[in-house]
Tab-separated table of C-alpha atoms in Angstrom:
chain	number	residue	atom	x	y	z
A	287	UNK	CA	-1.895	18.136	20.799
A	288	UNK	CA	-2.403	15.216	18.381
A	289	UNK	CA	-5.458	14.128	16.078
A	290	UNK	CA	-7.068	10.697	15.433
A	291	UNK	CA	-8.089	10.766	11.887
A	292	UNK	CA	-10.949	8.747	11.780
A	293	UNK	CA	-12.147	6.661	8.629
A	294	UNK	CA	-15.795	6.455	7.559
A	295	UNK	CA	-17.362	2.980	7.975
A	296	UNK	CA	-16.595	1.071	4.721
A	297	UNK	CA	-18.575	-0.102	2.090
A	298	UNK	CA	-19.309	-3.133	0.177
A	299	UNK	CA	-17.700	-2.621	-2.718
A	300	UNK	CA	-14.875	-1.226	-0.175
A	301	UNK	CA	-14.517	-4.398	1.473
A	302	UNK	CA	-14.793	-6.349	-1.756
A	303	UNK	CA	-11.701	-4.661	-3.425
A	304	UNK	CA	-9.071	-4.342	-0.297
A	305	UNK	CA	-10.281	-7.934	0.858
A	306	UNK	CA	-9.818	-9.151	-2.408
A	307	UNK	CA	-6.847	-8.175	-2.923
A	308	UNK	CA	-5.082	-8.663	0.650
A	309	UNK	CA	-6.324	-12.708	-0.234
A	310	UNK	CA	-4.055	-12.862	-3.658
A	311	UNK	CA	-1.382	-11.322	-1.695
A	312	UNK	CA	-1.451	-13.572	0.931
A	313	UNK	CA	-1.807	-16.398	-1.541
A	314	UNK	CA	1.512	-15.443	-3.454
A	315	UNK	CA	3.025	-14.602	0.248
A	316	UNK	CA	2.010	-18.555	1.822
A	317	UNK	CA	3.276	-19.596	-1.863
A	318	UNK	CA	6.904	-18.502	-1.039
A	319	UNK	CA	6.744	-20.644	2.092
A	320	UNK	CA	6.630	-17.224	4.189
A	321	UNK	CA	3.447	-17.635	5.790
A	322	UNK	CA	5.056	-17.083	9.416
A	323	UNK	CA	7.197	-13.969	8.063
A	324	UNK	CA	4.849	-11.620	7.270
A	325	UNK	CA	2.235	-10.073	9.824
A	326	UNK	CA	-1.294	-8.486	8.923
A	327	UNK	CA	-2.174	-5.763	11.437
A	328	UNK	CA	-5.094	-4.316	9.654
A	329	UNK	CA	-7.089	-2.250	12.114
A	330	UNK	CA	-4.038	-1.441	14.078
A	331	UNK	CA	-3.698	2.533	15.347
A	332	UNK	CA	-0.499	3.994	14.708
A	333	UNK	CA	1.007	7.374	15.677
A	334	UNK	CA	2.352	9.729	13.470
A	335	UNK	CA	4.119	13.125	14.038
A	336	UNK	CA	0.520	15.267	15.477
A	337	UNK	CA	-1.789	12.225	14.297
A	338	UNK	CA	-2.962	8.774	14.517
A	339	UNK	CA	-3.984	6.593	11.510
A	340	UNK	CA	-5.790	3.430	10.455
A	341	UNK	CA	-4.774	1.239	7.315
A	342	UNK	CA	-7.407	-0.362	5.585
A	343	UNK	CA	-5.126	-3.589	5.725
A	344	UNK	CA	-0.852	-3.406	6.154
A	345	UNK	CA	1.970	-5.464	6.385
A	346	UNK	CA	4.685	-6.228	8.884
A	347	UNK	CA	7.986	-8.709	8.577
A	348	UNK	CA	7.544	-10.334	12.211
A	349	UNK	CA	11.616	-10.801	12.511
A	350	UNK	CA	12.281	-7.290	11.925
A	351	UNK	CA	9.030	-5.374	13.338
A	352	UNK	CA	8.071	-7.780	16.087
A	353	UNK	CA	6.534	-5.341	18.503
A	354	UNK	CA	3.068	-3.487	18.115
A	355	UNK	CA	3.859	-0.176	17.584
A	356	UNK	CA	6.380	-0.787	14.835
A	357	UNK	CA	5.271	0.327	11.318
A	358	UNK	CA	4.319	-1.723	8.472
A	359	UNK	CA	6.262	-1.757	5.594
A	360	UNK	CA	3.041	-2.177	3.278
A	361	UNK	CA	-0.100	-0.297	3.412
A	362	UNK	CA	-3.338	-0.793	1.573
A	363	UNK	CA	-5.739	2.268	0.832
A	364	UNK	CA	-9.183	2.134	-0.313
A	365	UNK	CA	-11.636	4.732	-1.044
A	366	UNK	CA	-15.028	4.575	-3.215
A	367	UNK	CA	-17.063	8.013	-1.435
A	368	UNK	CA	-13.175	9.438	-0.911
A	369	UNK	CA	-11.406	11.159	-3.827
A	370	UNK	CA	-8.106	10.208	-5.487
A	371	UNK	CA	-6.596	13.216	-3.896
A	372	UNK	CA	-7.658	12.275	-0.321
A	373	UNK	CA	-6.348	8.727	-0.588
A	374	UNK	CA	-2.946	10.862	-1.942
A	375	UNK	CA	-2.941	12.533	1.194
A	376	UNK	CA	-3.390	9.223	3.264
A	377	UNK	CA	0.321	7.682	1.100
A	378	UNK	CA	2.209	10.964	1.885
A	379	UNK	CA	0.866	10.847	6.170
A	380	UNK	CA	2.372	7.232	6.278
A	381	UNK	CA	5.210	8.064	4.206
A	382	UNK	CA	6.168	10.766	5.803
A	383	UNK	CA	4.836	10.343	9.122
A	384	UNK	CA	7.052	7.065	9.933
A	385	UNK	CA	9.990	8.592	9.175
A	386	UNK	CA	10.857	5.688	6.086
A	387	UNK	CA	8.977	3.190	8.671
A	388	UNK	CA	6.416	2.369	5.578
A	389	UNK	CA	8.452	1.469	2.515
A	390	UNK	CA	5.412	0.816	0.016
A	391	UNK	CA	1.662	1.918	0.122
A	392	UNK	CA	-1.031	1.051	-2.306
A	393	UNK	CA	-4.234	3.085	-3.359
A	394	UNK	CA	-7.487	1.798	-4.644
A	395	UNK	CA	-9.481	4.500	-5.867
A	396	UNK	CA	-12.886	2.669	-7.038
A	397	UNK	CA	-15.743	4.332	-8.956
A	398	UNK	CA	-18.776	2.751	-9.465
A	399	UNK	CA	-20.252	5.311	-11.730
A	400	UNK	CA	-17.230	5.055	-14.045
A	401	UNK	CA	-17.064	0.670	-13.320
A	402	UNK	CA	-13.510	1.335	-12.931
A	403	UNK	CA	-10.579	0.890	-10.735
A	404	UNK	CA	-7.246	2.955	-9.915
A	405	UNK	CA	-4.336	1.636	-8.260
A	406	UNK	CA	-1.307	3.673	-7.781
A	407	UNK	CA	2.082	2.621	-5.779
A	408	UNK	CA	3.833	5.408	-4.130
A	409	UNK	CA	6.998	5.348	-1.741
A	410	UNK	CA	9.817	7.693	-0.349
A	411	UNK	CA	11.930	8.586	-3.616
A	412	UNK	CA	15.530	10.323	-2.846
A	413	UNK	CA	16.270	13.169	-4.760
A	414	UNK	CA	18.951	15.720	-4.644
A	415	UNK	CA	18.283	19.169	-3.102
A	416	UNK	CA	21.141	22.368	-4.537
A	417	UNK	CA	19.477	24.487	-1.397
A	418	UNK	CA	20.215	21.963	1.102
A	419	UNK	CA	23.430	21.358	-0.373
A	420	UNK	CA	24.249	24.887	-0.392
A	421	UNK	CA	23.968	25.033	3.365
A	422	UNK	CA	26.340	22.344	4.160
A	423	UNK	CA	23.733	19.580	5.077
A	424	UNK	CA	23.377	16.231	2.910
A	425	UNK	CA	21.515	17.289	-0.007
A	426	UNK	CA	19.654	13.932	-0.400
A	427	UNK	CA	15.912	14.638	0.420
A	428	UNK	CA	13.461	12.037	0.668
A	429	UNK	CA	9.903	13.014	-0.953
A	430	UNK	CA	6.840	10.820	-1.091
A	431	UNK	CA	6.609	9.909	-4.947
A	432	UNK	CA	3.685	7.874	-7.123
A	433	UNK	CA	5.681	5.140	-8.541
A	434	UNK	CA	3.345	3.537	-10.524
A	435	UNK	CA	-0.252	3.600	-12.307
A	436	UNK	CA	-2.719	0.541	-13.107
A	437	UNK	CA	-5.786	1.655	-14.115
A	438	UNK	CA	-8.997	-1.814	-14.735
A	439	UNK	CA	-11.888	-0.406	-16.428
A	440	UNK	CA	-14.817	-3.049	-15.972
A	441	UNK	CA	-17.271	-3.865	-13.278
A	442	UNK	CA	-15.979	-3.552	-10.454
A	443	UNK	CA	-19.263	-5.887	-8.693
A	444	UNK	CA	-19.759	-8.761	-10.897
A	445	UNK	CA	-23.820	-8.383	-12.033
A	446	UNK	CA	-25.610	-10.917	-14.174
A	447	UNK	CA	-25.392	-8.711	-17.368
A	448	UNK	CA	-21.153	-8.402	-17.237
A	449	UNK	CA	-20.854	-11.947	-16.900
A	450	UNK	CA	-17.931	-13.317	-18.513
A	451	UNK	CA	-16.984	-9.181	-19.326
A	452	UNK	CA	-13.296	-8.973	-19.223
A	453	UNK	CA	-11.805	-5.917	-17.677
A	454	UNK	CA	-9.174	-3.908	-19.567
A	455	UNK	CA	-6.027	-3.252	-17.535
A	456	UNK	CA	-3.330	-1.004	-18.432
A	457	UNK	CA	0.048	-0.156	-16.338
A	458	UNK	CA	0.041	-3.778	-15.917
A	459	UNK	CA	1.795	-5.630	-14.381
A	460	UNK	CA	2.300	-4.206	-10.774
A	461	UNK	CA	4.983	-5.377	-8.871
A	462	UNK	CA	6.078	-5.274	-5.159
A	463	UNK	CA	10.000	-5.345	-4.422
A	464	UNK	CA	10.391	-7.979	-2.039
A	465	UNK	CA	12.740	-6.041	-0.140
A	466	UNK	CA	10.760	-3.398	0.927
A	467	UNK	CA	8.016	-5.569	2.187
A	468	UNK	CA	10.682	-7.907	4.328
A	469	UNK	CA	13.193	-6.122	5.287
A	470	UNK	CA	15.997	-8.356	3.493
A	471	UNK	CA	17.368	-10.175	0.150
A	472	UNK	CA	14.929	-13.007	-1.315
A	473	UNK	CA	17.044	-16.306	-1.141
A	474	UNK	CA	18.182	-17.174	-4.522
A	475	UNK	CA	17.248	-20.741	-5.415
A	476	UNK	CA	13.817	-20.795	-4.015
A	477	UNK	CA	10.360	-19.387	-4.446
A	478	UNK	CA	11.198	-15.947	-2.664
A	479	UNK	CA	11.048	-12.659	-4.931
A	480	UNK	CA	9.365	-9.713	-5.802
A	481	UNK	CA	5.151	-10.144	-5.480
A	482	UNK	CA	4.098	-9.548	-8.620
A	483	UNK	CA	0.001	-9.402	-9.866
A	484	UNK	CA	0.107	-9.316	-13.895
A	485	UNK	CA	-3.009	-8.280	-16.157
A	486	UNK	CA	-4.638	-11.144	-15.599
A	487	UNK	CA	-4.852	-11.546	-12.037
A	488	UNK	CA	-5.990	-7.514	-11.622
């Protein structure tokens, strides 16, 4: 028996972040001349172990996933009425669940009350395992793992009275291996390399 996990309808503020953010992305992707390599199947159902699951917005290399039911390599989170802790559950079902199919998800965990935004990066970290080991299997275990931390504490809706209010980032800058999104080396000599959003673009 499996489940559909269903997402609640999103919001404005929602939209506004994962949109917003899936646009600079793109930008820096069509920048690198890769507009062709790289697939958005946001709204896309995918099948997990007993589940199915929705990204807010992920990523495909069209050369090495070309079919619909393979997984993206990048997925984008977003929650505003969810909790940090639910959107941690979310990274560890499409970790987990496609079997090192995702390489790299994203959360956004926005609070209006505080103004503030939290991003974190987590993917499949190896680690070594002494009780594996001991029983004569390869004691290399993978185990979904936060990566990295940006926290932007500002408003997160532009009003009339936080005009021209900078937001204060810190973890900057965050940075997306290029590998893990395509599936292969960036060519040296050219534009191609790891997508990277410093301070100032967050």
């Amino acid at each position: 028996e499996q489940t559909l996990i269903v997402k609640i309808k999103p919001s404005g503020v929602h939209e506004l972040v994962s949109r917003g953010f899936s646009v600079e992305l793109w930008a820096k992707v069509i920048r690198m001349g890769l507009r062709q390599a790289l697939n958005l199947v946001g709204g896309t159902t995918f099948q997990g172990i007993q589940s199915w699951k929705e990204a807010d917005c992920a990523y495909k290399p069209n050369t090495f996933r070309p079919y619909e039911n393979d997984w993206p390599t990048l997925v984008i989170e977003c929650g505003v009425s969810e909790s940090l802790n639910r959107l941690r559950v979310e990274s560890r079902w499409w970790l987990e669940n496609s079997v090192e199919g995702v390489n790299i998800v994203l959360l956004f965990s926005i609070s209006k009350k505080a103004r503030s935004i939290h991003i974190e990066k987590w993917e499949m970290a190896t680690h070594s395992s002494p009780h594996v080991a001991q029983a004569g299997l390869s004691h290399l275990i993978g185990t979904p793992t936060k990566i990295q931390e940006v926290d932007i504490s500002g408003p997160v809706v532009p009003t009339d009275e936080s005009a021209g209010t900078t937001p204060i980032v810190t973890g900057a800058p965050l940075e997306l291996d290029f590998t893990k999104i395509f599936l292969r080396q960036p060519v040296q000599g050219c534009s191609e390399g790891s997508i990277i959003f410093t301070e100032q673009e967050l």
